[in-house]
C-alpha cells in the first residue's frame, strides 16, 4: 500500500474534490451560519491529518490567507571594477648640461703684420694667394715687409720683400698674376730670426730638418737640385736638393741649405722646381 502523501497534480485534484465535498455539506446545513468556521477547521484538520503542509494546503483551498509575502530576492552584488592604477607623477625634467668639447690644437690667429702666424698651404702663403692679381696680393704684405726697389731685381716678373729681420719673401708673376712665392735664401738673413717665418699647418718651414720632413710627410719626394741638372738624390749633396709634397693641385718644395740638413727655402707654385735664378 502506498503511504506517500500525494504530490503535484494529484494533490491539486484531491484538494479540489475535498473542497467541493466540504462546500456541498456546508450548503446542506446552512441554517447555522456561524458553523462555517467549524467546517473550515474540519478541512484544515483533514489536511493536517494527511500530512500536507498548512501553508500550501490553505493556499490551494483559498481559505487561509498567505501569512507573508515572498521575500524579494536579494539583489546580486554588482561587480565593481577594480580601481584604475594611479599614474605616478611625471618625473621632473632635469637640464642635462651640454658637454663642452675640449680644447683643440690650432695654429695662432692670423696677423697681417706677423709672418710667424702665416700658414703655407698649397695655394697660399699667408695673405698672398696664388693666381690672384699680383699688385692686389702684394699690397697685403706692407704691414710685415718692405718692397725692394725695382733696381734690386732686374726681372720685371719678380718682386722682393724684405722684413726688418728674417728671410726675404719673393713673389713671381706671370701675366700679372701670382705664379709662385719663395721664402728664404735671397739677400741673406739672421738664423736667429727663422722662427719668425711662415710654416705649413704641420709646422714645417725654414730650419726644419730633412728627417723632420720625412717623418711628417710620407708623400715627400725628391725632385732635383738647384744646379739645374738632373742628378740622383744620392749625388745631390752640396747642390741644394729639393723635396716636394703636393697640396691642392700645387707643390710645396723644401730646398735644403748648404749643410744638406736644414731647410733654407720654401717654394710654393704649380711648378715643383723653383727658378735657378729669380732675378737673372
PDB file of C-alpha atoms in Angstrom:
ATOM      1  CA  UNK A   1       0.000   0.000   0.000  1.00  0.00           C
ATOM      2  CA  UNK A   2       1.388   3.427  -0.979  1.00  0.00           C
ATOM      3  CA  UNK A   3       1.709   5.639   2.128  1.00  0.00           C
ATOM      4  CA  UNK A   4       3.427   8.607   0.472  1.00  0.00           C
ATOM      5  CA  UNK A   5       1.289  11.787   0.510  1.00  0.00           C
ATOM      6  CA  UNK A   6       0.017  12.927  -2.919  1.00  0.00           C
ATOM      7  CA  UNK A   7       2.081  15.497  -4.791  1.00  0.00           C
ATOM      8  CA  UNK A   8       1.720  17.753  -7.819  1.00  0.00           C
ATOM      9  CA  UNK A   9      -1.439  17.325  -9.918  1.00  0.00           C
ATOM     10  CA  UNK A  10      -2.768  14.511  -7.663  1.00  0.00           C
ATOM     11  CA  UNK A  11      -2.623  16.818  -4.686  1.00  0.00           C
ATOM     12  CA  UNK A  12      -4.451  19.557  -6.554  1.00  0.00           C
ATOM     13  CA  UNK A  13      -7.189  17.216  -7.702  1.00  0.00           C
ATOM     14  CA  UNK A  14      -7.627  15.826  -4.219  1.00  0.00           C
ATOM     15  CA  UNK A  15      -7.851  19.266  -2.698  1.00  0.00           C
ATOM     16  CA  UNK A  16     -10.427  20.427  -5.237  1.00  0.00           C
ATOM     17  CA  UNK A  17     -12.512  17.315  -4.608  1.00  0.00           C
ATOM     18  CA  UNK A  18     -12.348  17.804  -0.855  1.00  0.00           C
ATOM     19  CA  UNK A  19     -13.243  21.458  -1.178  1.00  0.00           C
ATOM     20  CA  UNK A  20     -16.247  20.608  -3.324  1.00  0.00           C
ATOM     21  CA  UNK A  21     -17.403  17.976  -0.825  1.00  0.00           C
ATOM     22  CA  UNK A  22     -16.987  20.290   2.145  1.00  0.00           C
ATOM     23  CA  UNK A  23     -18.919  23.086   0.446  1.00  0.00           C
ATOM     24  CA  UNK A  24     -21.716  20.734  -0.517  1.00  0.00           C
ATOM     25  CA  UNK A  25     -22.105  19.626   3.082  1.00  0.00           C
ATOM     26  CA  UNK A  26     -21.971  23.172   4.290  1.00  0.00           C
ATOM     27  CA  UNK A  27     -24.842  24.142   1.972  1.00  0.00           C
ATOM     28  CA  UNK A  28     -26.960  21.343   3.367  1.00  0.00           C
ATOM     29  CA  UNK A  29     -26.575  22.688   6.901  1.00  0.00           C
ATOM     30  CA  UNK A  30     -26.809  26.449   6.094  1.00  0.00           C
ATOM     31  CA  UNK A  31     -29.372  27.391   8.927  1.00  0.00           C
ATOM     32  CA  UNK A  32     -26.454  27.797  11.278  1.00  0.00           C
ATOM     33  CA  UNK A  33     -24.208  30.260   9.518  1.00  0.00           C
ATOM     34  CA  UNK A  34     -21.785  30.535  12.384  1.00  0.00           C
ATOM     35  CA  UNK A  35     -20.888  26.877  11.933  1.00  0.00           C
ATOM     36  CA  UNK A  36     -18.964  27.833   8.786  1.00  0.00           C
ATOM     37  CA  UNK A  37     -15.856  28.410  10.799  1.00  0.00           C
ATOM     38  CA  UNK A  38     -16.189  24.925  12.202  1.00  0.00           C
ATOM     39  CA  UNK A  39     -16.249  23.409   8.741  1.00  0.00           C
ATOM     40  CA  UNK A  40     -13.139  25.345   7.887  1.00  0.00           C
ATOM     41  CA  UNK A  41     -11.484  23.897  10.940  1.00  0.00           C
ATOM     42  CA  UNK A  42     -12.524  20.435   9.816  1.00  0.00           C
ATOM     43  CA  UNK A  43     -10.952  20.975   6.415  1.00  0.00           C
ATOM     44  CA  UNK A  44      -7.747  22.231   7.963  1.00  0.00           C
ATOM     45  CA  UNK A  45      -7.691  19.297  10.297  1.00  0.00           C
ATOM     46  CA  UNK A  46      -8.149  16.883   7.418  1.00  0.00           C
ATOM     47  CA  UNK A  47      -5.258  18.492   5.576  1.00  0.00           C
ATOM     48  CA  UNK A  48      -3.111  18.257   8.661  1.00  0.00           C
ATOM     49  CA  UNK A  49      -4.020  14.574   9.086  1.00  0.00           C
ATOM     50  CA  UNK A  50      -2.954  13.899   5.531  1.00  0.00           C
ATOM     51  CA  UNK A  51       0.483  15.349   6.335  1.00  0.00           C
ATOM     52  CA  UNK A  52       0.071  18.216   3.950  1.00  0.00           C
ATOM     53  CA  UNK A  53       1.784  21.473   4.887  1.00  0.00           C
ATOM     54  CA  UNK A  54      -0.669  24.006   6.276  1.00  0.00           C
ATOM     55  CA  UNK A  55       0.612  26.803   4.182  1.00  0.00           C
ATOM     56  CA  UNK A  56       0.397  25.022   0.823  1.00  0.00           C
ATOM     57  CA  UNK A  57      -2.951  23.339   1.581  1.00  0.00           C
ATOM     58  CA  UNK A  58      -4.624  26.520   2.766  1.00  0.00           C
ATOM     59  CA  UNK A  59      -3.399  28.494  -0.185  1.00  0.00           C
ATOM     60  CA  UNK A  60      -4.639  25.789  -2.565  1.00  0.00           C
ATOM     61  CA  UNK A  61      -8.115  25.880  -0.962  1.00  0.00           C
ATOM     62  CA  UNK A  62      -8.249  29.648  -0.956  1.00  0.00           C
ATOM     63  CA  UNK A  63      -9.402  29.535   2.665  1.00  0.00           C
ATOM     64  CA  UNK A  64      -6.355  30.625   4.651  1.00  0.00           C
ATOM     65  CA  UNK A  65      -4.679  33.881   3.752  1.00  0.00           C
ATOM     66  CA  UNK A  66      -0.990  33.728   2.880  1.00  0.00           C
ATOM     67  CA  UNK A  67       0.817  34.786   6.071  1.00  0.00           C
ATOM     68  CA  UNK A  68       3.629  36.791   4.388  1.00  0.00           C
ATOM     69  CA  UNK A  69       4.749  37.949   1.046  1.00  0.00           C
ATOM     70  CA  UNK A  70       7.527  36.091  -0.606  1.00  0.00           C
ATOM     71  CA  UNK A  71      10.755  37.784   0.151  1.00  0.00           C
ATOM     72  CA  UNK A  72      12.153  39.617  -2.805  1.00  0.00           C
ATOM     73  CA  UNK A  73      15.311  38.031  -3.998  1.00  0.00           C
ATOM     74  CA  UNK A  74      18.282  39.796  -2.613  1.00  0.00           C
ATOM     75  CA  UNK A  75      19.953  41.807  -5.307  1.00  0.00           C
ATOM     76  CA  UNK A  76      23.003  40.192  -6.683  1.00  0.00           C
ATOM     77  CA  UNK A  77      26.076  42.187  -5.896  1.00  0.00           C
ATOM     78  CA  UNK A  78      27.027  44.436  -8.725  1.00  0.00           C
ATOM     79  CA  UNK A  79      30.571  43.691  -9.709  1.00  0.00           C
ATOM     80  CA  UNK A  80      32.749  46.671  -9.216  1.00  0.00           C
ATOM     81  CA  UNK A  81      35.628  47.454 -11.474  1.00  0.00           C
ATOM     82  CA  UNK A  82      38.974  47.440  -9.777  1.00  0.00           C
ATOM     83  CA  UNK A  83      40.269  50.935  -9.232  1.00  0.00           C
ATOM     84  CA  UNK A  84      42.407  52.209 -12.046  1.00  0.00           C
ATOM     85  CA  UNK A  85      46.052  52.170 -11.149  1.00  0.00           C
ATOM     86  CA  UNK A  86      47.208  55.559 -10.173  1.00  0.00           C
ATOM     87  CA  UNK A  87      49.509  57.220 -12.640  1.00  0.00           C
ATOM     88  CA  UNK A  88      52.741  58.257 -10.993  1.00  0.00           C
ATOM     89  CA  UNK A  89      53.545  61.885 -11.278  1.00  0.00           C
ATOM     90  CA  UNK A  90      55.888  62.689 -14.114  1.00  0.00           C
ATOM     91  CA  UNK A  91      59.467  62.835 -13.036  1.00  0.00           C
ATOM     92  CA  UNK A  92      60.851  66.355 -13.019  1.00  0.00           C
ATOM     93  CA  UNK A  93      62.772  67.253 -16.116  1.00  0.00           C
ATOM     94  CA  UNK A  94      66.399  67.829 -15.385  1.00  0.00           C
ATOM     95  CA  UNK A  95      68.505  70.015 -17.568  1.00  0.00           C
ATOM     96  CA  UNK A  96      71.424  67.884 -18.671  1.00  0.00           C
ATOM     97  CA  UNK A  97      74.456  70.064 -19.167  1.00  0.00           C
ATOM     98  CA  UNK A  98      75.767  70.067 -22.700  1.00  0.00           C
ATOM     99  CA  UNK A  99      79.196  68.547 -22.953  1.00  0.00           C
ATOM    100  CA  UNK A 100      81.784  71.157 -23.726  1.00  0.00           C
ATOM    101  CA  UNK A 101      84.328  69.992 -26.287  1.00  0.00           C
ATOM    102  CA  UNK A 102      87.867  70.041 -25.111  1.00  0.00           C
ATOM    103  CA  UNK A 103      90.379  72.468 -26.492  1.00  0.00           C
ATOM    104  CA  UNK A 104      91.792  71.708 -29.909  1.00  0.00           C
ATOM    105  CA  UNK A 105      95.254  72.468 -31.145  1.00  0.00           C
ATOM    106  CA  UNK A 106      95.193  75.219 -33.733  1.00  0.00           C
ATOM    107  CA  UNK A 107      97.736  77.490 -35.317  1.00  0.00           C
ATOM    108  CA  UNK A 108      97.995  81.038 -33.934  1.00  0.00           C
ATOM    109  CA  UNK A 109      95.427  83.539 -35.113  1.00  0.00           C
ATOM    110  CA  UNK A 110      96.372  85.179 -38.388  1.00  0.00           C
ATOM    111  CA  UNK A 111      98.060  88.562 -38.033  1.00  0.00           C
ATOM    112  CA  UNK A 112      98.961  90.516 -41.221  1.00  0.00           C
ATOM    113  CA  UNK A 113     101.999  92.103 -39.602  1.00  0.00           C
ATOM    114  CA  UNK A 114     103.378  88.869 -38.096  1.00  0.00           C
ATOM    115  CA  UNK A 115     104.691  86.336 -40.652  1.00  0.00           C
ATOM    116  CA  UNK A 116     105.108  83.766 -37.853  1.00  0.00           C
ATOM    117  CA  UNK A 117     101.293  83.429 -37.851  1.00  0.00           C
ATOM    118  CA  UNK A 118     101.069  82.853 -41.599  1.00  0.00           C
ATOM    119  CA  UNK A 119     100.342  79.403 -42.983  1.00  0.00           C
ATOM    120  CA  UNK A 120     101.977  77.924 -46.065  1.00  0.00           C
ATOM    121  CA  UNK A 121      99.313  75.933 -47.890  1.00  0.00           C
ATOM    122  CA  UNK A 122      99.051  74.625 -51.433  1.00  0.00           C
ATOM    123  CA  UNK A 123      97.667  77.838 -52.889  1.00  0.00           C
ATOM    124  CA  UNK A 124      98.554  80.497 -50.303  1.00  0.00           C
ATOM    125  CA  UNK A 125     101.401  81.869 -48.246  1.00  0.00           C
ATOM    126  CA  UNK A 126      99.815  83.990 -45.566  1.00  0.00           C
ATOM    127  CA  UNK A 127      97.811  86.743 -47.308  1.00  0.00           C
ATOM    128  CA  UNK A 128      99.251  86.058 -50.758  1.00  0.00           C
ATOM    129  CA  UNK A 129      97.089  83.759 -52.907  1.00  0.00           C
ATOM    130  CA  UNK A 130      98.427  82.065 -55.994  1.00  0.00           C
ATOM    131  CA  UNK A 131      96.539  83.037 -59.138  1.00  0.00           C
ATOM    132  CA  UNK A 132      95.471  86.395 -57.712  1.00  0.00           C
ATOM    133  CA  UNK A 133      96.364  89.791 -59.146  1.00  0.00           C
ATOM    134  CA  UNK A 134      99.983  90.440 -58.165  1.00  0.00           C
ATOM    135  CA  UNK A 135      99.507  94.085 -57.218  1.00  0.00           C
ATOM    136  CA  UNK A 136      96.445  93.365 -55.070  1.00  0.00           C
ATOM    137  CA  UNK A 137      98.017  90.345 -53.364  1.00  0.00           C
ATOM    138  CA  UNK A 138     101.332  92.015 -52.538  1.00  0.00           C
ATOM    139  CA  UNK A 139      99.622  95.094 -51.086  1.00  0.00           C
ATOM    140  CA  UNK A 140      98.769  92.899 -48.113  1.00  0.00           C
ATOM    141  CA  UNK A 141     102.462  92.467 -47.304  1.00  0.00           C
ATOM    142  CA  UNK A 142     103.017  96.120 -46.371  1.00  0.00           C
ATOM    143  CA  UNK A 143     102.461  95.516 -42.648  1.00  0.00           C
ATOM    144  CA  UNK A 144     105.296  92.974 -42.377  1.00  0.00           C
ATOM    145  CA  UNK A 145     107.604  93.571 -45.354  1.00  0.00           C
ATOM    146  CA  UNK A 146     109.124  96.463 -47.244  1.00  0.00           C
ATOM    147  CA  UNK A 147     109.235  96.049 -51.031  1.00  0.00           C
ATOM    148  CA  UNK A 148     112.678  96.311 -52.583  1.00  0.00           C
ATOM    149  CA  UNK A 149     113.060  98.856 -55.408  1.00  0.00           C
ATOM    150  CA  UNK A 150     112.842  97.543 -58.953  1.00  0.00           C
ATOM    151  CA  UNK A 151     116.574  98.178 -59.347  1.00  0.00           C
ATOM    152  CA  UNK A 152     117.250  95.461 -56.777  1.00  0.00           C
ATOM    153  CA  UNK A 153     115.936  92.832 -59.220  1.00  0.00           C
ATOM    154  CA  UNK A 154     116.026  93.447 -62.995  1.00  0.00           C
ATOM    155  CA  UNK A 155     113.387  90.765 -63.680  1.00  0.00           C
ATOM    156  CA  UNK A 156     110.033  92.600 -64.023  1.00  0.00           C
ATOM    157  CA  UNK A 157     108.140  89.449 -63.060  1.00  0.00           C
ATOM    158  CA  UNK A 158     109.884  89.160 -59.695  1.00  0.00           C
ATOM    159  CA  UNK A 159     109.205  91.298 -56.609  1.00  0.00           C
ATOM    160  CA  UNK A 160     111.332  91.133 -53.466  1.00  0.00           C
ATOM    161  CA  UNK A 161     110.017  91.894 -49.978  1.00  0.00           C
ATOM    162  CA  UNK A 162     112.373  92.222 -47.016  1.00  0.00           C
ATOM    163  CA  UNK A 163     111.397  92.270 -43.336  1.00  0.00           C
ATOM    164  CA  UNK A 164     113.355  94.037 -40.611  1.00  0.00           C
ATOM    165  CA  UNK A 165     114.714  90.662 -39.564  1.00  0.00           C
ATOM    166  CA  UNK A 166     114.248  87.315 -41.222  1.00  0.00           C
ATOM    167  CA  UNK A 167     114.146  85.681 -44.617  1.00  0.00           C
ATOM    168  CA  UNK A 168     113.287  87.527 -47.803  1.00  0.00           C
ATOM    169  CA  UNK A 169     109.930  86.828 -49.447  1.00  0.00           C
ATOM    170  CA  UNK A 170     109.986  86.579 -53.257  1.00  0.00           C
ATOM    171  CA  UNK A 171     106.847  86.749 -55.427  1.00  0.00           C
ATOM    172  CA  UNK A 172     106.977  85.681 -59.082  1.00  0.00           C
ATOM    173  CA  UNK A 173     104.313  86.664 -61.624  1.00  0.00           C
ATOM    174  CA  UNK A 174     103.012  85.510 -64.962  1.00  0.00           C
ATOM    175  CA  UNK A 175     100.694  87.755 -66.937  1.00  0.00           C
ATOM    176  CA  UNK A 176     100.138  89.927 -63.880  1.00  0.00           C
ATOM    177  CA  UNK A 177      99.044  87.003 -61.673  1.00  0.00           C
ATOM    178  CA  UNK A 178     100.926  85.484 -58.746  1.00  0.00           C
ATOM    179  CA  UNK A 179     102.714  82.397 -60.072  1.00  0.00           C
ATOM    180  CA  UNK A 180     104.948  81.461 -57.133  1.00  0.00           C
ATOM    181  CA  UNK A 181     106.101  82.506 -53.669  1.00  0.00           C
ATOM    182  CA  UNK A 182     109.536  81.759 -52.158  1.00  0.00           C
ATOM    183  CA  UNK A 183     110.666  82.322 -48.581  1.00  0.00           C
ATOM    184  CA  UNK A 184     114.377  82.397 -47.724  1.00  0.00           C
ATOM    185  CA  UNK A 185     117.923  82.357 -49.190  1.00  0.00           C
ATOM    186  CA  UNK A 186     117.945  85.552 -51.231  1.00  0.00           C
ATOM    187  CA  UNK A 187     119.519  88.560 -49.538  1.00  0.00           C
ATOM    188  CA  UNK A 188     120.776  86.651 -46.512  1.00  0.00           C
ATOM    189  CA  UNK A 189     119.162  86.515 -43.083  1.00  0.00           C
ATOM    190  CA  UNK A 190     119.929  86.048 -39.436  1.00  0.00           C
ATOM    191  CA  UNK A 191     119.477  82.354 -38.425  1.00  0.00           C
ATOM    192  CA  UNK A 192     118.094  83.512 -35.072  1.00  0.00           C
ATOM    193  CA  UNK A 193     115.069  85.011 -36.860  1.00  0.00           C
ATOM    194  CA  UNK A 194     113.979  81.753 -38.561  1.00  0.00           C
ATOM    195  CA  UNK A 195     111.172  81.261 -36.026  1.00  0.00           C
ATOM    196  CA  UNK A 196     109.502  84.390 -37.408  1.00  0.00           C
ATOM    197  CA  UNK A 197     108.933  82.900 -40.882  1.00  0.00           C
ATOM    198  CA  UNK A 198     105.700  81.272 -42.184  1.00  0.00           C
ATOM    199  CA  UNK A 199     105.267  77.497 -41.815  1.00  0.00           C
ATOM    200  CA  UNK A 200     102.949  74.758 -43.025  1.00  0.00           C
ATOM    201  CA  UNK A 201      99.995  73.670 -40.920  1.00  0.00           C
ATOM    202  CA  UNK A 202     102.195  70.846 -39.624  1.00  0.00           C
ATOM    203  CA  UNK A 203     104.927  73.290 -38.563  1.00  0.00           C
ATOM    204  CA  UNK A 204     107.442  72.671 -41.363  1.00  0.00           C
ATOM    205  CA  UNK A 205     109.410  75.576 -42.790  1.00  0.00           C
ATOM    206  CA  UNK A 206     112.780  77.229 -42.807  1.00  0.00           C
ATOM    207  CA  UNK A 207     115.045  75.482 -40.271  1.00  0.00           C
ATOM    208  CA  UNK A 208     113.231  72.116 -40.409  1.00  0.00           C
ATOM    209  CA  UNK A 209     115.484  69.108 -40.987  1.00  0.00           C
ATOM    210  CA  UNK A 210     115.174  66.556 -43.751  1.00  0.00           C
ATOM    211  CA  UNK A 211     114.448  63.925 -41.111  1.00  0.00           C
ATOM    212  CA  UNK A 212     111.584  66.093 -39.793  1.00  0.00           C
ATOM    213  CA  UNK A 213     110.148  66.356 -43.299  1.00  0.00           C
ATOM    214  CA  UNK A 214     110.318  62.624 -43.936  1.00  0.00           C
ATOM    215  CA  UNK A 215     108.623  61.862 -40.605  1.00  0.00           C
ATOM    216  CA  UNK A 216     105.896  64.465 -41.174  1.00  0.00           C
ATOM    217  CA  UNK A 217     105.147  63.830 -44.852  1.00  0.00           C
ATOM    218  CA  UNK A 218     105.052  60.206 -46.043  1.00  0.00           C
ATOM    219  CA  UNK A 219     104.432  61.536 -49.582  1.00  0.00           C
ATOM    220  CA  UNK A 220     107.652  63.613 -49.590  1.00  0.00           C
ATOM    221  CA  UNK A 221     109.672  63.029 -52.770  1.00  0.00           C
ATOM    222  CA  UNK A 222     112.998  64.166 -54.114  1.00  0.00           C
ATOM    223  CA  UNK A 223     112.537  66.480 -57.127  1.00  0.00           C
ATOM    224  CA  UNK A 224     116.041  67.609 -58.158  1.00  0.00           C
ATOM    225  CA  UNK A 225     118.805  70.016 -57.279  1.00  0.00           C
ATOM    226  CA  UNK A 226     119.428  73.738 -57.607  1.00  0.00           C
ATOM    227  CA  UNK A 227     122.260  73.472 -60.113  1.00  0.00           C
ATOM    228  CA  UNK A 228     119.697  72.919 -62.853  1.00  0.00           C
ATOM    229  CA  UNK A 229     120.946  69.447 -63.681  1.00  0.00           C
ATOM    230  CA  UNK A 230     119.193  66.173 -63.090  1.00  0.00           C
ATOM    231  CA  UNK A 231     121.135  64.145 -60.575  1.00  0.00           C
ATOM    232  CA  UNK A 232     120.055  61.242 -58.348  1.00  0.00           C
ATOM    233  CA  UNK A 233     119.356  62.011 -54.713  1.00  0.00           C
ATOM    234  CA  UNK A 234     122.478  60.141 -53.658  1.00  0.00           C
ATOM    235  CA  UNK A 235     124.581  62.601 -55.675  1.00  0.00           C
ATOM    236  CA  UNK A 236     122.727  65.772 -54.634  1.00  0.00           C
ATOM    237  CA  UNK A 237     124.841  66.609 -51.603  1.00  0.00           C
ATOM    238  CA  UNK A 238     126.078  70.220 -51.745  1.00  0.00           C
ATOM    239  CA  UNK A 239     123.713  71.005 -54.670  1.00  0.00           C
ATOM    240  CA  UNK A 240     120.788  72.350 -52.604  1.00  0.00           C
ATOM    241  CA  UNK A 241     118.422  69.402 -53.229  1.00  0.00           C
ATOM    242  CA  UNK A 242     114.617  69.819 -53.420  1.00  0.00           C
ATOM    243  CA  UNK A 243     111.979  67.738 -51.657  1.00  0.00           C
ATOM    244  CA  UNK A 244     108.329  68.252 -52.581  1.00  0.00           C
ATOM    245  CA  UNK A 245     104.790  67.499 -51.373  1.00  0.00           C
ATOM    246  CA  UNK A 246     101.575  68.142 -53.332  1.00  0.00           C
ATOM    247  CA  UNK A 247      98.693  70.084 -51.806  1.00  0.00           C
ATOM    248  CA  UNK A 248      95.517  71.218 -53.574  1.00  0.00           C
ATOM    249  CA  UNK A 249      96.994  70.877 -57.050  1.00  0.00           C
ATOM    250  CA  UNK A 250     100.075  72.928 -56.140  1.00  0.00           C
ATOM    251  CA  UNK A 251     103.579  71.987 -54.963  1.00  0.00           C
ATOM    252  CA  UNK A 252     105.294  72.906 -51.713  1.00  0.00           C
ATOM    253  CA  UNK A 253     109.031  72.401 -52.211  1.00  0.00           C
ATOM    254  CA  UNK A 254     111.621  72.457 -49.412  1.00  0.00           C
ATOM    255  CA  UNK A 255     115.163  73.312 -50.517  1.00  0.00           C
ATOM    256  CA  UNK A 256     117.954  72.227 -48.215  1.00  0.00           C
ATOM    257  CA  UNK A 257     120.708  74.680 -47.338  1.00  0.00           C
ATOM    258  CA  UNK A 258     124.414  74.257 -47.766  1.00  0.00           C
ATOM    259  CA  UNK A 259     124.591  71.831 -44.810  1.00  0.00           C
ATOM    260  CA  UNK A 260     122.260  69.376 -46.641  1.00  0.00           C
ATOM    261  CA  UNK A 261     120.288  69.030 -43.407  1.00  0.00           C
ATOM    262  CA  UNK A 262     118.174  72.133 -42.735  1.00  0.00           C
ATOM    263  CA  UNK A 263     115.609  73.761 -44.995  1.00  0.00           C
ATOM    264  CA  UNK A 264     116.925  77.089 -46.353  1.00  0.00           C
ATOM    265  CA  UNK A 265     113.989  77.994 -48.640  1.00  0.00           C
ATOM    266  CA  UNK A 266     110.339  77.055 -49.182  1.00  0.00           C
ATOM    267  CA  UNK A 267     108.874  77.426 -52.664  1.00  0.00           C
ATOM    268  CA  UNK A 268     105.105  77.306 -53.440  1.00  0.00           C
ATOM    269  CA  UNK A 269     103.967  77.100 -57.064  1.00  0.00           C
ATOM    270  CA  UNK A 270     102.427  74.901 -59.709  1.00  0.00           C
ATOM    271  CA  UNK A 271     105.997  74.010 -60.720  1.00  0.00           C
ATOM    272  CA  UNK A 272     107.775  71.895 -58.069  1.00  0.00           C
ATOM    273  CA  UNK A 273     111.229  73.149 -59.105  1.00  0.00           C
ATOM    274  CA  UNK A 274     111.955  76.830 -58.292  1.00  0.00           C
ATOM    275  CA  UNK A 275     113.821  79.026 -60.823  1.00  0.00           C
ATOM    276  CA  UNK A 276     117.597  78.620 -60.803  1.00  0.00           C
ATOM    277  CA  UNK A 277     117.919  82.433 -60.794  1.00  0.00           C
ATOM    278  CA  UNK A 278     115.000  84.632 -59.753  1.00  0.00           C
ATOM    279  CA  UNK A 279     116.396  87.929 -60.949  1.00  0.00           C
ATOM    280  CA  UNK A 280     118.834  86.806 -63.682  1.00  0.00           C
TER     281      UNK A 280
END
